[in-house]
CSV table of C-alpha atoms and ligand atoms in Angstrom, one decimal:
chain,number,residue,atom,x,y,z
O,1,MET,CA,0.0,0.0,0.0
O,2,THR,CA,1.4,3.4,-1.0
O,3,THR,CA,0.9,6.1,1.6
O,4,PRO,CA,1.3,9.9,1.1
O,5,GLN,CA,4.5,9.5,3.3
O,6,ASP,CA,6.0,7.4,0.5
O,7,ILE,CA,5.4,9.9,-2.2
O,8,ILE,CA,5.4,13.5,-0.7
O,9,ARG,CA,8.8,15.2,-0.5
O,10,PRO,CA,10.5,14.7,2.9
O,11,ASP,CA,10.9,18.4,3.5
O,12,VAL,CA,7.2,18.9,2.8
O,13,LEU,CA,6.3,16.1,5.2
O,14,ALA,CA,8.3,17.9,7.9
O,15,MET,CA,6.5,21.2,7.4
O,16,THR,CA,3.4,22.6,9.1
O,17,SER,CA,0.8,24.6,7.2
O,18,TYR,CA,1.0,28.3,7.3
O,19,PRO,CA,-0.8,29.1,10.6
O,20,VAL,CA,-3.8,31.4,10.3
O,21,PRO,CA,-5.7,31.6,13.7
O,22,ASP,CA,-9.5,31.7,13.7
O,23,ALA,CA,-10.3,35.3,14.6
O,24,THR,CA,-14.1,35.0,15.0
O,25,GLY,CA,-15.2,37.4,17.8
O,26,PHE,CA,-11.7,39.0,18.2
O,27,VAL,CA,-10.4,42.4,17.5
O,28,LYS,CA,-8.0,41.4,14.7
O,29,LEU,CA,-4.7,43.2,15.0
O,30,ASP,CA,-2.4,40.4,13.8
O,31,ALA,CA,-2.3,40.6,10.1
O,32,MET,CA,-1.9,44.3,9.0
O,33,GLU,CA,-5.4,44.4,7.6
O,34,ASN,CA,-7.1,47.8,7.0
O,35,PRO,CA,-9.8,47.9,9.7
O,36,PHE,CA,-12.2,50.1,7.7
O,37,SER,CA,-14.9,48.8,5.3
O,38,LEU,CA,-16.0,50.7,2.1
O,39,PRO,CA,-18.5,53.5,2.4
O,40,PRO,CA,-21.9,51.7,1.9
O,41,PRO,CA,-22.8,53.6,-1.4
O,42,LEU,CA,-19.5,52.6,-2.9
O,43,ALA,CA,-19.9,49.0,-1.8
O,44,VAL,CA,-23.3,49.0,-3.6
O,45,GLN,CA,-21.7,50.4,-6.8
O,46,LEU,CA,-19.0,47.8,-6.6
O,47,GLY,CA,-21.7,45.1,-6.2
O,48,GLN,CA,-23.4,46.3,-9.3
O,49,ARG,CA,-20.1,46.3,-11.2
O,50,LEU,CA,-19.3,42.8,-10.1
O,51,ALA,CA,-22.7,41.6,-11.1
O,52,GLU,CA,-21.9,42.6,-14.7
O,53,VAL,CA,-18.8,40.4,-14.8
O,54,ALA,CA,-19.0,37.4,-17.2
O,55,LEU,CA,-18.3,34.6,-14.7
O,56,ASN,CA,-18.6,32.0,-17.5
O,57,ARG,CA,-15.5,33.3,-19.2
O,58,TYR,CA,-11.9,32.8,-18.3
O,59,PRO,CA,-10.0,35.9,-17.4
O,60,ALA,CA,-8.3,37.8,-20.2
O,61,PRO,CA,-4.6,36.6,-20.5
O,62,ARG,CA,-3.3,40.1,-20.4
O,63,PRO,CA,-5.9,42.5,-19.1
O,64,GLU,CA,-4.6,45.6,-21.0
O,65,ALA,CA,-7.1,48.1,-19.7
O,66,LEU,CA,-6.4,47.1,-16.1
O,67,LEU,CA,-2.7,47.0,-16.6
O,68,GLY,CA,-2.9,50.5,-18.1
O,69,LYS,CA,-4.9,51.8,-15.2
O,70,ILE,CA,-2.5,50.4,-12.7
O,71,LYS,CA,0.4,52.0,-14.5
O,72,GLN,CA,-1.3,55.3,-14.6
O,73,LYS,CA,-2.7,55.4,-11.1
O,74,MET,CA,0.4,54.0,-9.4
O,75,GLN,CA,2.7,56.1,-11.6
O,76,VAL,CA,4.7,53.2,-13.0
O,77,PRO,CA,7.6,54.9,-14.9
O,78,ALA,CA,8.1,54.6,-18.6
O,79,GLY,CA,10.2,51.6,-19.6
O,80,CYS,CA,8.5,49.4,-17.0
O,81,GLU,CA,5.9,46.8,-17.5
O,82,VAL,CA,3.6,45.3,-14.9
O,83,LEU,CA,2.9,41.6,-14.0
O,84,LEU,CA,-0.1,40.6,-11.9
O,85,GLY,CA,-0.1,37.9,-9.2
O,86,ASN,CA,-2.8,36.4,-7.0
O,87,GLY,CA,-1.4,38.5,-4.2
O,88,SER,CA,2.3,39.3,-4.0
O,89,ASP,CA,2.7,35.9,-2.4
O,90,GLU,CA,2.2,34.4,-5.8
O,91,LEU,CA,4.6,36.8,-7.4
O,92,ILE,CA,7.3,35.6,-4.9
O,93,SER,CA,6.5,32.0,-5.7
O,94,MET,CA,6.8,32.8,-9.5
O,95,LEU,CA,10.1,34.5,-8.9
O,96,SER,CA,11.4,31.5,-7.0
O,97,VAL,CA,10.3,29.0,-9.7
O,98,ALA,CA,11.7,31.1,-12.5
O,99,CYS,CA,15.1,31.5,-10.9
O,100,ALA,CA,15.4,27.9,-9.5
O,101,ARG,CA,18.6,26.9,-11.4
O,102,PRO,CA,20.5,24.2,-9.6
O,103,GLY,CA,22.4,25.8,-6.7
O,104,ALA,CA,20.6,29.2,-7.0
O,105,LYS,CA,20.2,31.1,-3.8
O,106,VAL,CA,17.7,33.7,-2.4
O,107,LEU,CA,19.0,36.2,0.1
O,108,ALA,CA,17.2,38.6,2.5
O,109,PRO,CA,17.7,40.3,5.8
O,110,VAL,CA,16.2,38.5,8.8
O,111,PRO,CA,14.0,38.7,10.6
O,112,GLY,CA,11.9,39.5,7.5
O,113,PHE,CA,8.9,38.4,5.6
O,114,VAL,CA,8.6,34.6,5.9
O,115,MET,CA,7.3,34.0,2.4
O,116,TYR,CA,10.7,34.7,0.9
O,117,GLU,CA,12.3,31.8,2.7
O,118,LEU,CA,9.3,29.5,2.4
O,119,SER,CA,8.8,30.0,-1.3
O,120,ALA,CA,12.5,29.6,-2.0
O,121,LYS,CA,12.6,26.3,-0.2
O,122,LEU,CA,9.5,25.0,-1.9
O,123,ALA,CA,11.2,25.7,-5.2
O,124,GLN,CA,14.4,24.0,-3.9
O,125,LEU,CA,16.4,27.2,-3.7
O,126,GLU,CA,18.8,27.8,-0.8
O,127,PHE,CA,17.8,30.6,1.5
O,128,VAL,CA,20.4,32.9,3.0
O,129,GLY,CA,19.2,35.1,5.9
O,130,VAL,CA,21.4,38.0,6.9
O,131,PRO,CA,20.7,39.2,10.4
O,132,LEU,CA,19.7,42.9,10.9
O,133,LYS,CA,21.4,44.9,13.6
O,134,THR,CA,19.9,44.8,17.1
O,135,ASP,CA,18.0,48.0,16.4
O,136,PHE,CA,16.6,46.4,13.2
O,137,THR,CA,18.5,48.6,10.8
O,138,LEU,CA,20.3,47.0,7.9
O,139,ASP,CA,23.8,45.5,8.6
O,140,LEU,CA,25.2,46.8,5.3
O,141,ASP,CA,28.6,45.2,5.7
O,142,ALA,CA,27.1,41.8,6.4
O,143,MET,CA,24.8,42.2,3.5
O,144,LEU,CA,27.6,43.0,1.1
O,145,ALA,CA,29.8,40.2,2.4
O,146,ALA,CA,26.9,37.7,2.1
O,147,ILE,CA,26.1,38.9,-1.5
O,148,ALA,CA,29.8,38.5,-2.5
O,149,LEU,CA,30.0,35.1,-0.9
O,150,HIS,CA,26.7,33.6,-2.1
O,151,GLN,CA,26.0,35.4,-5.4
O,152,PRO,CA,22.3,35.2,-4.8
O,153,ALA,CA,19.9,35.0,-7.8
O,154,ILE,CA,17.3,37.0,-5.8
O,155,VAL,CA,17.8,39.6,-3.0
O,156,TYR,CA,14.5,40.7,-1.3
O,157,LEU,CA,14.4,44.0,0.5
O,158,ALA,CA,11.0,44.8,2.1
O,159,TYR,CA,10.7,48.6,2.1
O,160,PRO,CA,9.6,48.9,4.9
O,161,ASN,CA,10.4,45.5,6.4
O,162,ASN,CA,7.9,43.2,8.1
O,163,PRO,CA,7.8,42.5,11.1
O,164,THR,CA,10.3,45.2,12.1
O,165,GLY,CA,8.7,48.2,10.3
O,166,THR,CA,12.2,49.4,9.3
O,167,LEU,CA,12.7,51.5,6.2
O,168,TYR,CA,16.2,50.8,5.0
O,169,ALA,CA,18.4,53.7,4.0
O,170,ASP,CA,18.3,54.5,0.3
O,171,ALA,CA,22.1,54.7,0.1
O,172,ASP,CA,22.3,51.2,1.5
O,173,ILE,CA,19.9,49.9,-1.0
O,174,GLU,CA,21.9,51.5,-3.8
O,175,ARG,CA,25.0,49.7,-2.6
O,176,ILE,CA,23.1,46.4,-2.5
O,177,ILE,CA,21.8,46.8,-6.0
O,178,ALA,CA,25.3,47.6,-7.3
O,179,ALA,CA,26.7,44.6,-5.4
O,180,THR,CA,24.1,42.1,-6.7
O,181,ARG,CA,25.8,41.7,-10.1
O,182,HIS,CA,24.5,38.3,-10.8
O,183,GLY,CA,21.0,38.6,-9.5
O,184,VAL,CA,17.8,40.6,-9.2
O,185,VAL,CA,16.9,42.9,-6.3
O,186,VAL,CA,13.2,42.8,-5.5
O,187,LEU,CA,12.0,45.8,-3.5
O,188,ASP,CA,8.8,44.7,-1.7
O,189,GLU,CA,6.6,47.7,-1.1
O,190,ALA,CA,3.6,46.0,0.5
O,191,TYR,CA,3.4,48.9,3.0
O,192,GLN,CA,3.9,51.8,0.5
O,193,PRO,CA,0.6,53.5,1.5
O,194,PHE,CA,2.0,53.9,5.0
O,195,ALA,CA,5.6,54.5,4.2
O,196,GLN,CA,4.9,57.0,1.5
O,197,ARG,CA,8.3,56.4,0.0
O,198,SER,CA,9.0,54.3,-3.0
O,199,TRP,CA,11.6,53.0,-5.4
O,200,LEU,CA,9.0,52.6,-8.1
O,201,PRO,CA,10.0,55.9,-9.9
O,202,ARG,CA,13.5,54.6,-10.1
O,203,ALA,CA,12.6,51.0,-11.2
O,204,ALA,CA,13.7,51.5,-14.8
O,205,GLU,CA,17.0,53.1,-13.8
O,206,PHE,CA,18.7,49.7,-13.0
O,207,ASP,CA,18.9,46.6,-15.1
O,208,ASN,CA,18.4,44.3,-12.0
O,209,VAL,CA,15.6,45.9,-10.0
O,210,LEU,CA,12.0,44.9,-9.6
O,211,VAL,CA,9.4,46.7,-7.5
O,212,MET,CA,6.6,44.6,-5.9
O,213,ARG,CA,3.4,46.0,-4.6
O,214,THR,CA,0.1,44.7,-3.4
O,215,VAL,CA,-3.4,46.1,-2.7
O,216,SER,CA,-3.7,43.9,0.5
O,217,LYS,CA,-2.5,46.4,3.1
O,218,LEU,CA,-4.3,49.3,1.4
O,219,GLY,CA,-7.6,47.7,2.3
O,220,LEU,CA,-8.2,44.9,-0.2
O,221,ALA,CA,-6.5,41.9,1.3
O,222,GLY,CA,-9.5,39.7,0.5
O,223,ILE,CA,-9.3,40.1,-3.3
O,224,ARG,CA,-5.7,38.9,-3.6
O,225,LEU,CA,-3.9,41.2,-6.1
O,226,GLY,CA,-0.2,41.9,-6.3
O,227,TYR,CA,1.8,43.5,-9.0
O,228,LEU,CA,5.4,43.4,-10.0
O,229,ALA,CA,6.9,46.4,-12.0
O,230,GLY,CA,10.1,46.4,-13.9
O,231,ARG,CA,11.8,46.1,-17.1
O,232,PRO,CA,10.1,43.9,-19.7
O,233,ALA,CA,13.2,41.8,-20.1
O,234,TRP,CA,12.6,40.4,-16.6
O,235,LEU,CA,8.9,40.3,-16.6
O,236,ASN,CA,8.5,38.5,-19.9
O,237,GLU,CA,10.6,35.6,-18.5
O,238,ILE,CA,8.8,35.5,-15.1
O,239,ASP,CA,5.4,35.6,-16.9
O,240,LYS,CA,6.2,32.2,-18.4
O,241,VAL,CA,5.8,30.5,-15.0
O,242,ARG,CA,2.6,32.3,-14.2
O,243,PRO,CA,-0.5,30.0,-14.0
O,244,PRO,CA,-2.5,31.1,-17.1
O,245,TYR,CA,-5.6,32.4,-15.3
O,246,ASN,CA,-4.0,33.4,-12.0
O,247,VAL,CA,-6.0,36.6,-11.3
O,248,ASN,CA,-9.7,35.9,-11.4
O,249,VAL,CA,-12.3,38.1,-13.2
O,250,LEU,CA,-13.9,39.3,-9.9
O,251,THR,CA,-10.5,40.5,-8.6
O,252,GLN,CA,-9.8,42.2,-11.9
O,253,ALA,CA,-13.1,44.0,-11.8
O,254,ALA,CA,-12.9,45.0,-8.2
O,255,THR,CA,-9.3,46.3,-8.7
O,256,SER,CA,-10.3,48.3,-11.6
O,257,PHE,CA,-13.3,49.8,-9.7
O,258,MET,CA,-11.2,50.6,-6.6
O,259,LEU,CA,-8.5,52.2,-8.7
O,260,ASP,CA,-11.2,54.7,-9.8
O,261,HIS,CA,-11.8,55.4,-6.1
O,262,LEU,CA,-8.3,55.3,-4.8
O,263,ASP,CA,-8.9,58.5,-2.8
O,264,VAL,CA,-11.1,56.5,-0.4
O,265,LEU,CA,-8.4,54.0,0.3
O,266,GLU,CA,-5.7,56.7,0.5
O,267,ALA,CA,-7.8,58.7,3.0
O,268,GLN,CA,-8.1,55.5,5.1
O,269,ALA,CA,-4.3,55.0,4.9
O,270,ALA,CA,-3.8,58.6,6.1
O,271,GLU,CA,-6.0,58.0,9.1
O,272,LEU,CA,-4.0,54.9,9.9
O,273,ARG,CA,-0.7,56.7,9.6
O,274,ALA,CA,-2.0,59.3,12.2
O,275,ALA,CA,-3.3,56.5,14.4
O,276,ARG,CA,0.0,54.7,14.2
O,277,THR,CA,1.8,57.7,15.7
O,278,GLN,CA,-0.7,58.1,18.5
O,279,LEU,CA,-0.9,54.4,19.3
O,280,ALA,CA,2.9,54.0,19.3
O,281,GLN,CA,3.2,57.0,21.7
O,282,ALA,CA,0.6,55.6,24.0
O,283,VAL,CA,2.1,52.1,24.1
O,284,ALA,CA,5.6,53.6,24.7
O,285,GLN,CA,4.2,55.2,27.9
O,286,LEU,CA,3.2,51.9,29.3
O,287,PRO,CA,5.7,50.4,31.8
O,288,GLY,CA,8.2,48.0,30.4
O,289,MET,CA,7.3,48.5,26.7
O,290,GLU,CA,9.9,49.4,24.1
O,291,VAL,CA,8.4,50.6,20.8
O,292,PHE,CA,10.3,50.4,17.6
O,293,PRO,CA,9.8,53.0,14.9
O,294,SER,CA,7.7,51.7,11.9
O,295,ALA,CA,6.9,52.9,8.4
O,296,GLY,CA,4.1,50.3,8.1
O,297,ASN,CA,0.5,50.0,9.5
O,298,PHE,CA,2.0,48.0,12.4
O,299,PHE,CA,4.8,48.2,14.9
O,300,LEU,CA,7.0,46.0,17.0
O,301,VAL,CA,7.0,46.2,20.7
O,302,ARG,CA,9.5,44.5,23.1
O,303,VAL,CA,7.7,43.5,26.3
O,304,ALA,CA,8.7,41.8,29.5
O,305,ASP,CA,7.1,38.5,28.5
O,306,ALA,CA,5.7,38.1,24.9
O,307,ALA,CA,3.8,34.9,25.6
O,308,ALA,CA,2.1,36.4,28.7
O,309,THR,CA,1.3,39.6,26.8
O,310,PHE,CA,-0.2,37.6,23.9
O,311,GLU,CA,-2.3,35.5,26.4
O,312,LYS,CA,-3.5,38.5,28.3
O,313,LEU,CA,-4.7,40.2,25.1
O,314,LEU,CA,-6.3,37.0,23.9
O,315,ALA,CA,-8.3,36.9,27.1
O,316,ALA,CA,-9.4,40.4,26.3
O,317,ARG,CA,-10.4,39.2,22.8
O,318,VAL,CA,-7.6,41.1,21.1
O,319,LEU,CA,-5.6,39.1,18.6
O,320,ILE,CA,-2.0,40.2,17.9
O,321,LYS,CA,1.1,38.4,16.6
O,322,ASN,CA,3.7,37.0,19.0
O,323,VAL,CA,6.8,37.1,16.8
O,324,SER,CA,9.2,36.4,19.7
O,325,LYS,CA,10.1,32.9,18.4
O,326,MET,CA,10.6,33.9,14.8
O,327,HIS,CA,14.2,35.0,15.3
O,328,PRO,CA,16.6,35.5,18.2
O,329,LEU,CA,16.6,39.3,17.5
O,330,LEU,CA,12.9,39.3,18.2
O,331,ALA,CA,13.1,37.9,21.7
O,332,ASN,CA,10.0,39.0,23.6
O,333,CYS,CA,8.7,41.1,20.7
O,334,VAL,CA,5.1,41.3,19.7
O,335,ARG,CA,3.7,42.9,16.5
O,336,LEU,CA,0.7,45.1,16.7
O,337,THR,CA,-1.4,46.1,13.7
O,338,VAL,CA,-2.9,49.6,13.8
O,339,GLY,CA,-6.7,49.3,13.9
O,340,SER,CA,-9.7,51.6,14.0
O,341,PRO,CA,-9.9,54.1,16.9
O,342,ALA,CA,-12.2,51.9,18.9
O,343,GLU,CA,-9.9,48.8,18.3
O,344,ASN,CA,-6.8,50.8,19.3
O,345,GLU,CA,-8.6,51.9,22.5
O,346,GLN,CA,-9.5,48.3,23.3
O,347,LEU,CA,-5.8,47.2,22.6
O,348,LEU,CA,-4.5,49.9,24.9
O,349,ALA,CA,-6.9,49.1,27.7
O,350,ALA,CA,-6.0,45.4,27.5
O,351,LEU,CA,-2.2,46.2,27.4
O,352,ALA,CA,-2.3,48.5,30.4
O,353,PRO,CA,-1.3,47.0,33.8
O,354,ALA,CA,-4.3,46.0,35.9
O,355,SER,CA,-5.1,48.9,38.2
O,356,PRO,CA,-4.6,48.1,41.9
C,1,PLP,C1,1.7,41.3,3.7
C,1,PLP,C2,2.9,41.2,2.9
C,1,PLP,C3,3.0,40.8,1.6
C,1,PLP,C4,1.8,39.9,1.1
C,1,PLP,O1,1.0,40.4,0.3
C,1,PLP,P1,-0.1,39.7,-0.5
C,1,PLP,O2,-0.3,40.6,-1.7
C,1,PLP,O3,-1.3,39.8,0.5
C,1,PLP,O4,0.2,38.3,-0.8
C,1,PLP,C5,4.1,40.9,0.9
C,1,PLP,N1,5.3,41.4,1.5
C,1,PLP,C6,5.3,41.8,2.7
C,1,PLP,C7,6.5,42.3,3.3
C,1,PLP,C8,4.1,41.7,3.5
C,1,PLP,O5,4.2,42.1,4.8
């Protein structure tokens, strides 16, 4: 009798599925979601638009109108094309598969976004993690040395980084791009609406830079749309490993509609940026909490006991992310997503020491 254990790759057998906790009934501050919903009249219009979509047809192979709208609204520079993914997670996976020559490596600072490593390993690429400094800034010397030693095919730089919130110095990024002579540098700008800084205007300046974005953190995590911008010489090759109908018709229609109402999402992002400053200041006032600066819609806090803090918040029905076991540099760190004003109040109340 053949069992799955005889057939499935040993490294896959040893894995556990990506953990997504059930958040029913919780204030959900664990996944960098935008807490706001669409204004009801806009939601009704969106519903009407979606009702017109031909669900019986496969998605267009290259949705030119949508691609044109993304280029225009997101100010993709001349000389750059755009490739769509079912979330940027799928773009990361496509990059790994496309670059998986024997012995090829993927390099990124750690702690960083877990999908870079996971996706590299699934495509049987070696992952090289280069530790950040203890203040979570980039260790440029270590990065340059590791790039020289490993000659990575792909270098990921999340701008800003998750889970640390760090926005790496532009001069450091320039050095890394120049040092990555035999590879491509992917700047992951998932949090661009909150960082308000971008490498996208410069994407065509280099022959080895791609800029990755997503609509997830902007308020559309549920529709799954990521886009990769860069020179066509790169994108044409990566496109070959894209599953043919990867972005479904409802996602395409919803994206197109929301791009026409980008001001709504941008206003929500502005509100979250202001709330981030307020919340970070309030948390920093609590005894024993060290808050790290963040350019995202989240921030890292070092507490006395991360597991205890997580449990205490859970008991108060607030779900956050305990990242303390992700990497030694994150010892006793938790990651808080910035929520709505009411959610942030609830978080602060639950975090505060019990009054005597
Ligand atoms: C959330 C996140 C993404 C994932 O984006 P999706 O488009 O939802 O797949 C990518 N990169 C970083 C750094 C993130 O934190």
